[in-house]
Structures are given as structure tokens and as C-alpha cells.
């Protein structure tokens, strides 16, 4: 409901406004009345108010002085409707300067009031959408550590003060993306149940790109209110989400930080929690702290790695799947900490790149490593699912097979002719690879060798 405050020094005017229309029917709730601007300020400072109907001429403080005070001192986004019995242009001009767009002459007519309420309702909805977009932007900026003081102030205005903060990601795990709910649906439902659970505003945002779900900034006050532990609270949240959407939702909790300004550290640590999903037997919820007790050791069998690389050389998906699962089962069953897990996987990636050098010394190994680090490695380690692991090594096997083969050396001319004809369409290395049956990483290398720039820059230059 839109919250309304009536401000007029004549009580019968206020009573007449109350009785003139059914305010609830229009989506409004009158939360209070005041006989002058000073009393109105006291109410505004203590209560949420969206719209103020205010008389111009009042004792102690005029309506225009009240508007000026609110705009300069309270910094609240409040709509004003001026009421006056004086059809004086000077008042209207002063109101326009204060960005007040609604002006009603006494005696108020029912039809005119109805029109104003319809108009304000539409404007309020638009304003709410804009405020939510601004809020989401501010939360995202704070979480990524690229915020301004205004962003921080916006987020703080929505939260309960705390000295313990944790980024929690709640992600839809079902493989069929067509069945997944829309991002905004997930965010909206999470907002609703958190308001039910906590009774106050909670910072909510969308999850990272390519991940369907929502995230919240968790503080102990949320679960302590109902005498719950953190694990119990997240369990209840996960069950409600899964039941409502008929989908499987997974909870990942990052590290605990002492201030909102440091929440970016917790955000980054959630990626480690995703890695632990593939290395943990508990598939319900995963905490960053689960990694704390793991040992610094290197326990992957080199013979298992050799078997995996051999399967990649042969480009045999079944062998790749079996070998990859054995390698990652060794990691899961070890007591390695996250630093050693990362080091172990990078060791495997390095050996993969050394295989390519045997057949193509001109290959830019740094570019391949960056591609793996920015694209495939994210899915391989951070998602941590068996199918992601197999897909990564199978993709690399296809790339390696085409590096060894000489058959595709002249295919670039054919692809380039297509690009020059269809440059105005949506084109990517992946789509070209699927169309011409060539590995997209290898295709990117061919473009770099011929034109000495990456494909994206080549396409942009062509378009220009």
C-alpha cells in the first residue's frame, strides 16, 4: 500500500479527504494527519511516507516550507500534492521550482482526486522499479568491491547493522535450462520469504552470469531472531525455494567478514565453495569454512594423470570420462586444501599445453592458458560437477586433435568468407566452430596467426 500523510490546518478538510474516496481501493493507506508543517516533520522523521497531501497556508510552517525542508534535510523520495483555496499563479510557480507536479484547488472534487490517485499510483510503481534497479546496482557494486560512497549508503539504508557478513548464493541446479525459473522470479520469491523469515529488508541480488539463482548478504540477526543456527536457517531457505519452484536449489556460503565493505572477499570465496561441491559428500549446502581443515599436500597419482592425458590424445570420450573421474575422485578423497587443489589442476593444464607444443610450436601458450583460466577452468573447478569435468577434457581433446591435423589449415579462407558476408549478424567463435565443425579454440588461434589480433577485435574492425 502507498503510505499517505494528510497535512492541513483545518480538521474538516482532512476528514473530508478521508471520506471522499475509498483510499484502500486505490492502493493507499492513510497513516497519519498533521495540522501544520512542524507536526508533519515529526511524523515524516518517524514513519515511512510515500505521498503527502499538504495545504499551502498553515500556521508555524507553510506547505511550501515543509516541501523545501523535506527535500533539503530528509532526502526522501516523497511525492507532494498541494491543496489550496487560492488560485494564485505564484504558488504554482514556486511549486514547479520544487518539482511538485500535482496541484489541487479547494473544494476538492471526487473525480479530480480519483484522477490524482490513479496518476500517483502509476508514478509510484515506476519509481519503485527504478529504486529497485538502483538498489540492485548498488549491492552488485559493493559485492564486487567497485562501489562509491553513494552505493554503500544505498545498501546500508536497506539493512540491519551488523559486524558479521556473509555472501550466500542460492542456485538452481537442474540441468535443463528451459525448465529453470526466470531470474527475477527467483529474486522476488527470495525477497518475499526472507521478509517473512526476518521481518526486515535483506540485500538481495542476482547471482553471477551463467548461474541461475539469487544471492543474499547474510547476517546473524536473520536467523538468531527465530533461535536458529545458520545451517538451520539456510536449510529452511533451500527447502522453501526447491519446493516452490519444483527445482533443485543448492546453497553456497562464502567466508564471514567483519564489515559490509569487505563482502567482496566473501563473494569471491563462494567460488571456492562451488569447488567443494564436487569434492564433498554433502550436496545440500556447502560452506567456505569446510576447506579450513584440509592439509597442504600433493596426493594426486601421476599415473592417473598420465592415463587422462593419454585419453585426451586419443580423443576418446569414454576413456576421458573414466580417467577424469578417477583423478578427481583422488582429490575428493584426499585431505588437500584449496591451494593445493588449484595447484594440482593447474599442473594438469600445464601438461595439456605441453602436448600442443609437440605439434605446433607457434601456438601462443599464454593465450590458451588465459582461455582456460577465464572460460573452461571456471566450469571445471568452480562448478565441480562430473559432466563439467568430462566436457572440459573432451573439448580440449577436440582442440588437440585439430592442432595435430593438417586438414583444417586452409579452412580459414572458407570461414573468413562467411564472416565477411554475415558480419552484421551475431557471430562468435563458438557458433562458427559448430557450423564448420572446427574447435573454437583452435579457430581463434588460426585468426590470431593470420591477422595478429583476436577474433573479437577482427570482427569489430570489419564491422567498423
Coordinates of C-alpha atoms in Angstrom, one line a residue:
X1 CA 0.0 0.0 0.0
X2 CA 1.1 3.6 -0.8
X3 CA 1.5 5.4 2.6
X4 CA -0.2 8.8 2.8
X5 CA 0.1 11.7 5.2
X6 CA -2.7 14.4 5.2
X7 CA -1.4 17.9 6.3
X8 CA -3.9 20.7 6.7
X9 CA -4.7 23.1 9.5
X10 CA -8.4 22.6 9.1
X11 CA -9.6 19.3 10.5
X12 CA -12.8 19.2 8.4
X13 CA -10.7 19.3 5.2
X14 CA -8.6 16.3 6.4
X15 CA -11.8 14.5 7.4
X16 CA -13.4 15.3 4.0
X17 CA -10.3 13.9 2.2
X18 CA -10.6 10.7 4.2
X19 CA -14.3 10.3 3.3
X20 CA -14.2 11.4 -0.3
X21 CA -12.9 8.2 -1.8
X22 CA -12.1 4.6 -0.7
X23 CA -8.4 5.0 -0.4
X24 CA -7.7 1.3 0.0
X25 CA -9.5 0.6 -3.2
X26 CA -6.9 2.8 -5.0
X27 CA -4.0 1.1 -3.2
X28 CA -3.4 3.7 -0.5
X29 CA -3.2 3.8 3.3
X30 CA -3.6 7.0 5.3
X31 CA -1.0 6.6 8.1
X32 CA -1.5 9.9 9.8
X33 CA -2.6 13.6 9.9
X34 CA -1.0 16.8 10.9
X35 CA -2.3 20.4 11.4
X36 CA 0.9 22.1 10.4
X37 CA 4.3 21.6 8.8
X38 CA 6.2 21.2 12.1
X39 CA 3.9 18.3 13.3
X40 CA 4.2 16.8 9.8
X41 CA 8.0 16.7 10.0
X42 CA 7.8 14.8 13.3
X43 CA 5.7 12.2 11.6
X44 CA 7.9 12.0 8.4
X45 CA 11.0 11.5 10.5
X46 CA 9.5 8.5 12.3
X47 CA 7.4 6.9 9.6
X48 CA 7.6 5.7 6.0
X49 CA 5.5 8.1 3.9
X50 CA 5.2 8.0 0.1
X51 CA 2.7 10.8 -0.6
X52 CA 1.9 14.0 1.3
X53 CA -1.3 16.0 0.6
X54 CA -0.4 19.4 2.0
X55 CA -2.2 22.8 2.4
X56 CA -0.1 25.8 1.4
X57 CA -1.2 28.3 4.1
X58 CA -0.7 26.9 7.6
X59 CA 0.5 28.3 10.9
X60 CA 4.1 27.6 12.1
X61 CA 5.3 26.3 8.8
X62 CA 3.7 26.7 5.3
X63 CA 3.2 23.8 2.9
X64 CA 6.0 25.2 0.6
X65 CA 8.4 25.5 3.6
X66 CA 7.6 21.9 4.5
X67 CA 8.3 20.7 1.0
X68 CA 11.6 22.6 1.0
X69 CA 12.6 21.2 4.4
X70 CA 11.9 17.6 3.3
X71 CA 13.9 18.0 0.1
X72 CA 16.9 19.6 1.7
X73 CA 17.0 17.8 5.1
X74 CA 15.3 14.4 4.9
X75 CA 16.4 13.5 1.4
X76 CA 13.4 11.3 1.0
X77 CA 11.7 10.4 -2.3
X78 CA 8.2 11.7 -1.3
X79 CA 5.5 12.9 -3.7
X80 CA 3.6 16.0 -2.8
X81 CA 0.1 17.1 -3.7
X82 CA -0.5 20.8 -2.9
X83 CA -4.0 21.8 -1.6
X84 CA -5.1 25.4 -1.6
X85 CA -8.1 27.6 -1.9
X86 CA -6.1 30.3 -3.7
X87 CA -5.8 30.1 -7.4
X88 CA -2.6 32.1 -7.3
X89 CA 0.0 31.5 -10.1
X90 CA 2.9 32.5 -7.8
X91 CA 2.2 29.4 -5.6
X92 CA 2.1 27.2 -8.7
X93 CA 5.4 28.7 -10.0
X94 CA 7.1 28.1 -6.6
X95 CA 5.8 24.5 -6.5
X96 CA 7.1 23.8 -10.0
X97 CA 10.6 25.0 -8.9
X98 CA 10.4 22.4 -6.2
X99 CA 9.4 19.7 -8.8
X100 CA 5.9 19.4 -7.4
X101 CA 3.7 18.3 -10.3
X102 CA 0.3 17.9 -8.6
X103 CA -1.8 20.9 -7.5
X104 CA -5.5 20.8 -6.4
X105 CA -7.8 23.7 -5.6
X106 CA -10.3 23.5 -2.8
X107 CA -13.0 22.4 -2.5
X108 CA -11.6 19.1 -3.7
X109 CA -13.7 17.3 -6.3
X110 CA -14.0 13.5 -6.1
X111 CA -13.3 13.0 -9.8
X112 CA -10.2 15.2 -9.6
X113 CA -8.9 13.3 -6.5
X114 CA -9.5 9.9 -8.2
X115 CA -7.5 11.1 -11.3
X116 CA -4.7 12.2 -9.0
X117 CA -4.6 8.9 -7.1
X118 CA -4.5 6.9 -10.3
X119 CA -1.7 9.0 -11.6
X120 CA 0.3 8.8 -8.4
X121 CA -0.1 5.1 -8.3
X122 CA 1.4 4.6 -11.7
X123 CA 4.2 7.0 -10.9
X124 CA 4.8 5.2 -7.6
X125 CA 5.1 1.8 -9.4
X126 CA 7.6 3.2 -11.9
X127 CA 9.6 4.8 -9.1
X128 CA 9.7 1.5 -7.2
X129 CA 11.1 -0.3 -10.2
X130 CA 13.8 2.4 -10.6
X131 CA 14.6 2.3 -6.9
X132 CA 15.0 -1.5 -7.1
X133 CA 17.2 -1.2 -10.1
X134 CA 19.3 1.4 -8.3
X135 CA 19.5 -0.8 -5.3
X136 CA 20.5 -3.9 -7.2
X137 CA 23.2 -1.9 -8.9
X138 CA 24.5 -0.6 -5.6
X139 CA 24.5 -4.1 -4.0
X140 CA 26.3 -5.5 -7.0
X141 CA 28.9 -2.7 -6.9
X142 CA 29.6 -3.3 -3.1
X143 CA 29.8 -7.1 -3.6
X144 CA 32.3 -6.7 -6.4
X145 CA 34.3 -4.1 -4.5
X146 CA 33.8 -1.4 -7.1
X147 CA 31.4 0.9 -5.2
X148 CA 31.1 4.6 -4.4
X149 CA 30.0 6.1 -1.1
X150 CA 26.5 6.6 -2.5
X151 CA 26.4 2.8 -3.4
X152 CA 27.4 1.9 0.2
X153 CA 24.9 4.4 1.7
X154 CA 22.1 2.9 -0.5
X155 CA 22.8 -0.7 0.7
X156 CA 23.2 0.4 4.3
X157 CA 19.7 2.1 4.1
X158 CA 18.2 -1.4 3.4
X159 CA 20.0 -3.5 6.1
X160 CA 20.2 -4.0 9.8
X161 CA 23.7 -3.0 11.2
X162 CA 26.0 -6.0 11.9
X163 CA 29.6 -6.8 12.3
X164 CA 29.3 -10.3 10.6
X165 CA 28.5 -10.5 6.9
X166 CA 28.5 -13.5 4.6
X167 CA 27.7 -13.8 0.9
X168 CA 25.3 -16.7 0.2
X169 CA 24.5 -17.9 -3.3
X170 CA 21.3 -20.0 -3.8
X171 CA 21.5 -21.6 -7.3
X172 CA 19.2 -23.7 -9.4
X173 CA 21.0 -26.9 -10.2
X174 CA 18.7 -28.6 -12.7
X175 CA 20.4 -29.2 -16.0
X176 CA 17.5 -28.3 -18.4
X177 CA 17.7 -24.5 -18.7
X178 CA 14.3 -24.4 -20.4
X179 CA 12.7 -25.6 -17.1
X180 CA 14.6 -23.1 -14.9
X181 CA 12.5 -20.2 -13.5
X182 CA 13.3 -16.7 -14.6
X183 CA 16.0 -14.8 -12.6
X184 CA 13.5 -12.1 -11.5
X185 CA 11.1 -14.8 -10.2
X186 CA 13.8 -16.3 -8.0
X187 CA 14.9 -12.9 -6.7
X188 CA 11.3 -11.8 -6.0
X189 CA 10.4 -15.0 -4.2
X190 CA 13.6 -15.0 -2.1
X191 CA 12.8 -11.4 -1.1
X192 CA 9.3 -12.5 0.0
X193 CA 10.3 -15.4 2.1
X194 CA 13.2 -13.5 3.7
X195 CA 10.8 -10.8 4.7
X196 CA 8.7 -13.5 6.2
X197 CA 11.7 -15.1 8.0
X198 CA 13.4 -11.9 9.1
X199 CA 10.8 -9.2 9.1
X200 CA 13.1 -6.6 7.6
X201 CA 14.9 -5.7 4.4
X202 CA 17.7 -8.0 3.2
X203 CA 20.2 -7.2 0.5
X204 CA 19.2 -9.5 -2.5
X205 CA 20.9 -9.6 -5.9
X206 CA 21.1 -11.9 -8.9
X207 CA 23.9 -14.5 -9.0
X208 CA 26.9 -14.4 -11.3
X209 CA 26.5 -14.6 -15.0
X210 CA 25.6 -18.1 -16.4
X211 CA 24.3 -19.2 -13.0
X212 CA 20.5 -19.2 -12.4
X213 CA 19.6 -18.2 -8.9
X214 CA 19.7 -15.4 -6.3
X215 CA 22.1 -14.3 -3.6
X216 CA 21.8 -12.6 -0.2
X217 CA 24.1 -10.9 2.3
X218 CA 23.6 -13.0 5.4
X219 CA 24.0 -11.6 8.9
X220 CA 23.4 -13.5 12.2
X221 CA 20.4 -11.3 13.1
X222 CA 18.4 -13.0 10.4
X223 CA 18.5 -16.5 11.9
X224 CA 19.0 -15.5 15.6
X225 CA 15.6 -13.9 15.6
X226 CA 14.0 -17.3 15.5
X227 CA 16.6 -19.0 17.6
X228 CA 18.0 -20.9 14.6
X229 CA 21.6 -21.7 13.7
X230 CA 23.0 -20.5 10.4
X231 CA 22.8 -24.1 9.0
X232 CA 19.1 -24.5 10.1
X233 CA 18.2 -21.1 8.5
X234 CA 19.8 -21.9 5.2
X235 CA 18.3 -25.4 5.2
X236 CA 14.8 -23.9 5.6
X237 CA 15.5 -21.4 2.9
X238 CA 16.8 -24.1 0.5
X239 CA 13.7 -26.3 1.1
X240 CA 11.3 -23.4 0.5
X241 CA 13.0 -22.5 -2.7
X242 CA 13.1 -26.1 -4.0
X243 CA 9.5 -26.7 -3.1
X244 CA 8.1 -23.5 -4.6
X245 CA 9.9 -23.8 -7.9
X246 CA 9.9 -27.7 -8.1
X247 CA 13.6 -27.4 -8.8
X248 CA 16.7 -28.4 -7.0
X249 CA 18.4 -25.4 -5.3
X250 CA 21.9 -25.6 -3.9
X251 CA 23.3 -23.2 -1.2
X252 CA 26.9 -22.0 -1.2
X253 CA 28.1 -19.9 1.7
X254 CA 31.2 -17.7 1.5
X255 CA 33.6 -16.6 4.2
X256 CA 32.5 -14.5 7.1
X257 CA 33.7 -10.9 7.0
X258 CA 33.5 -8.2 9.7
X259 CA 32.1 -5.3 7.6
X260 CA 29.9 -4.8 4.5
X261 CA 32.9 -3.1 2.9
X262 CA 34.7 -6.4 2.9
X263 CA 31.8 -8.5 1.5
X264 CA 33.7 -8.8 -1.8
X265 CA 36.0 -11.3 -0.1
X266 CA 33.1 -13.5 0.8
X267 CA 31.7 -13.2 -2.7
X268 CA 35.0 -14.5 -4.2
X269 CA 35.2 -17.3 -1.6
X270 CA 31.8 -18.6 -2.8
X271 CA 33.7 -19.8 -5.9
X272 CA 35.8 -22.0 -3.6
X273 CA 32.6 -23.3 -2.1
X274 CA 31.4 -24.3 -5.5
X275 CA 34.6 -26.2 -6.0
X276 CA 34.0 -28.0 -2.7
X277 CA 30.6 -29.1 -4.1
X278 CA 32.3 -31.5 -6.4
X279 CA 34.7 -32.6 -3.6
X280 CA 32.2 -33.0 -0.9
X281 CA 29.7 -35.7 0.0
X282 CA 27.2 -33.1 1.4
X283 CA 25.2 -31.9 -1.6
X284 CA 22.7 -29.8 0.3
X285 CA 24.7 -26.8 1.3
X286 CA 28.4 -26.0 1.2
X287 CA 30.3 -23.6 3.5
X288 CA 33.7 -22.0 2.7
X289 CA 34.8 -22.9 6.2
X290 CA 34.6 -26.6 5.2
X291 CA 38.0 -26.1 3.5
X292 CA 39.8 -24.8 6.6
X293 CA 40.9 -28.1 7.9
X294 CA 42.3 -29.6 4.7
X295 CA 46.0 -30.4 4.6
X296 CA 48.7 -28.9 2.4
X297 CA 49.8 -32.0 0.4
X298 CA 50.0 -33.2 -3.1
X299 CA 48.2 -36.6 -3.3
X300 CA 47.2 -37.0 -7.0
X301 CA 48.7 -40.1 -8.6
X302 CA 50.9 -39.1 -11.6
X303 CA 49.9 -42.4 -13.3
X304 CA 46.3 -41.3 -13.1
X305 CA 47.2 -38.0 -14.8
X306 CA 49.1 -39.9 -17.5
X307 CA 46.1 -42.1 -18.2
X308 CA 43.9 -39.0 -18.5
X309 CA 46.3 -37.3 -20.9
X310 CA 46.6 -40.5 -23.0
X311 CA 42.8 -40.5 -23.3
X312 CA 42.9 -36.9 -24.4
X313 CA 45.5 -37.7 -27.1
X314 CA 43.2 -40.5 -28.4
X315 CA 40.2 -38.1 -28.3
X316 CA 38.2 -41.0 -26.7
X317 CA 35.3 -39.5 -24.7
X318 CA 34.6 -42.7 -22.7
X319 CA 38.2 -43.1 -21.7
X320 CA 38.4 -39.4 -20.9
X321 CA 35.3 -39.7 -18.6
X322 CA 36.7 -42.7 -16.7
X323 CA 40.2 -41.2 -16.3
X324 CA 38.9 -37.7 -15.3
X325 CA 36.6 -39.2 -12.7
X326 CA 39.5 -41.2 -11.2
X327 CA 41.7 -38.1 -11.0
X328 CA 39.0 -36.0 -9.3
X329 CA 38.0 -38.8 -7.0
X330 CA 41.6 -38.8 -5.8
X331 CA 41.2 -35.1 -5.0
X332 CA 37.9 -35.6 -3.3
X333 CA 39.1 -38.4 -1.1
X334 CA 42.3 -36.6 -0.1
X335 CA 42.8 -34.0 2.6
X336 CA 44.2 -31.4 0.2
X337 CA 43.5 -27.8 0.9
X338 CA 42.1 -25.5 -1.8
X339 CA 45.5 -24.0 -2.6
X340 CA 46.9 -27.5 -3.4
X341 CA 43.7 -28.5 -5.3
X342 CA 44.2 -25.4 -7.6
X343 CA 47.9 -26.2 -7.9
X344 CA 47.1 -29.8 -8.9
X345 CA 44.7 -28.8 -11.5
X346 CA 47.0 -26.2 -13.0
X347 CA 49.6 -28.9 -13.2
X348 CA 47.3 -31.0 -15.4
X349 CA 46.5 -27.9 -17.5
X350 CA 50.2 -27.2 -18.0
X351 CA 50.8 -30.8 -19.2
X352 CA 47.9 -30.4 -21.6
X353 CA 49.5 -27.3 -23.2
X354 CA 52.9 -29.1 -23.4
X355 CA 51.1 -31.7 -25.6
X356 CA 50.1 -29.0 -28.1
X357 CA 53.6 -27.7 -28.3
X358 CA 54.8 -31.0 -29.7
X359 CA 52.8 -30.4 -32.9
X360 CA 52.6 -26.6 -33.1
X361 CA 55.5 -24.5 -31.6
X362 CA 53.9 -21.3 -32.9
X363 CA 50.8 -21.8 -30.7
X364 CA 50.6 -19.0 -28.1
X365 CA 50.5 -20.9 -24.9
X366 CA 49.8 -17.9 -22.9
X367 CA 46.6 -17.2 -24.8
X368 CA 45.5 -20.8 -24.4
X369 CA 46.2 -20.6 -20.7
X370 CA 44.2 -17.4 -20.4
X371 CA 41.3 -19.0 -22.3
X372 CA 41.4 -22.0 -19.9
X373 CA 41.7 -19.7 -16.9
X374 CA 38.9 -17.4 -17.9
X375 CA 36.5 -19.9 -19.5
X376 CA 36.9 -23.6 -19.1
X377 CA 38.7 -23.5 -15.8
X378 CA 35.8 -21.7 -14.2
X379 CA 33.4 -24.5 -15.1
X380 CA 36.0 -27.2 -14.4
X381 CA 36.9 -26.2 -10.9
X382 CA 34.3 -23.7 -9.6
X383 CA 31.3 -25.7 -10.8
X384 CA 33.0 -29.0 -9.9
X385 CA 30.3 -31.3 -11.5
X386 CA 31.3 -34.6 -13.2
X387 CA 29.7 -33.6 -16.5
X388 CA 31.6 -30.3 -16.5
X389 CA 34.9 -32.0 -15.9
X390 CA 34.3 -34.5 -18.7
X391 CA 33.2 -31.8 -21.1
X392 CA 36.3 -29.8 -20.5
X393 CA 38.7 -32.5 -21.3
X394 CA 36.6 -33.7 -24.2
X395 CA 36.7 -30.2 -25.7
X396 CA 40.4 -30.0 -25.2
X397 CA 40.8 -33.4 -26.9
X398 CA 39.0 -32.0 -29.9
X399 CA 41.2 -28.9 -29.9
X400 CA 44.3 -31.1 -29.7
X401 CA 43.1 -33.4 -32.5
X402 CA 42.7 -30.4 -34.8
X403 CA 46.1 -28.9 -33.9
X404 CA 47.7 -32.3 -34.9
X405 CA 45.7 -32.5 -38.1
X406 CA 46.7 -30.6 -41.3
X407 CA 43.2 -30.9 -42.8
X408 CA 41.9 -27.7 -41.3
X409 CA 44.9 -25.5 -42.2
X410 CA 43.1 -24.0 -45.2
X411 CA 39.6 -23.9 -43.8
X412 CA 40.1 -20.3 -42.5
X413 CA 39.6 -18.9 -46.0
X414 CA 36.1 -20.5 -46.2
X415 CA 35.2 -19.3 -42.7
X416 CA 36.5 -15.8 -43.4
X417 CA 34.4 -15.5 -46.5
X418 CA 31.3 -16.4 -44.4
X419 CA 32.2 -13.8 -41.7
X420 CA 32.7 -11.1 -44.3
X421 CA 29.3 -11.8 -45.7
X422 CA 27.5 -12.2 -42.4
X423 CA 29.4 -9.7 -40.2
X424 CA 26.2 -7.8 -39.3
X425 CA 24.7 -10.9 -37.6
X426 CA 25.5 -12.3 -34.2
X427 CA 28.8 -14.3 -34.7
X428 CA 31.1 -15.9 -32.2
X429 CA 34.0 -18.4 -32.4
X430 CA 31.7 -21.0 -30.8
X431 CA 28.9 -20.6 -33.4
X432 CA 31.4 -20.7 -36.3
X433 CA 33.1 -23.8 -34.8
X434 CA 29.7 -25.6 -34.6
X435 CA 28.9 -24.5 -38.2
X436 CA 32.2 -25.6 -39.8
X437 CA 33.0 -28.5 -37.4
X438 CA 36.1 -27.0 -36.1
X439 CA 37.2 -26.5 -32.5
X440 CA 36.5 -22.9 -31.5
X441 CA 39.8 -22.5 -29.5
X442 CA 41.8 -23.7 -32.5
X443 CA 39.8 -21.4 -34.8
X444 CA 40.7 -18.5 -32.5
X445 CA 44.4 -19.4 -32.9
X446 CA 44.1 -19.5 -36.7
X447 CA 42.7 -16.0 -36.7
X448 CA 45.4 -14.7 -34.4
X449 CA 48.1 -16.2 -36.6
X450 CA 46.8 -14.7 -39.7
X451 CA 45.6 -11.3 -38.6
X452 CA 47.7 -10.8 -35.4
X453 CA 44.6 -9.8 -33.4
X454 CA 42.0 -11.9 -31.6
X455 CA 38.8 -12.8 -33.5
X456 CA 36.6 -10.3 -31.5
X457 CA 38.8 -7.4 -32.5
X458 CA 39.0 -8.6 -36.1
X459 CA 35.1 -8.8 -36.2
X460 CA 34.8 -5.3 -34.7
X461 CA 37.2 -3.8 -37.2
X462 CA 35.4 -5.5 -40.0
X463 CA 32.1 -4.0 -38.8
X464 CA 33.6 -0.6 -38.5

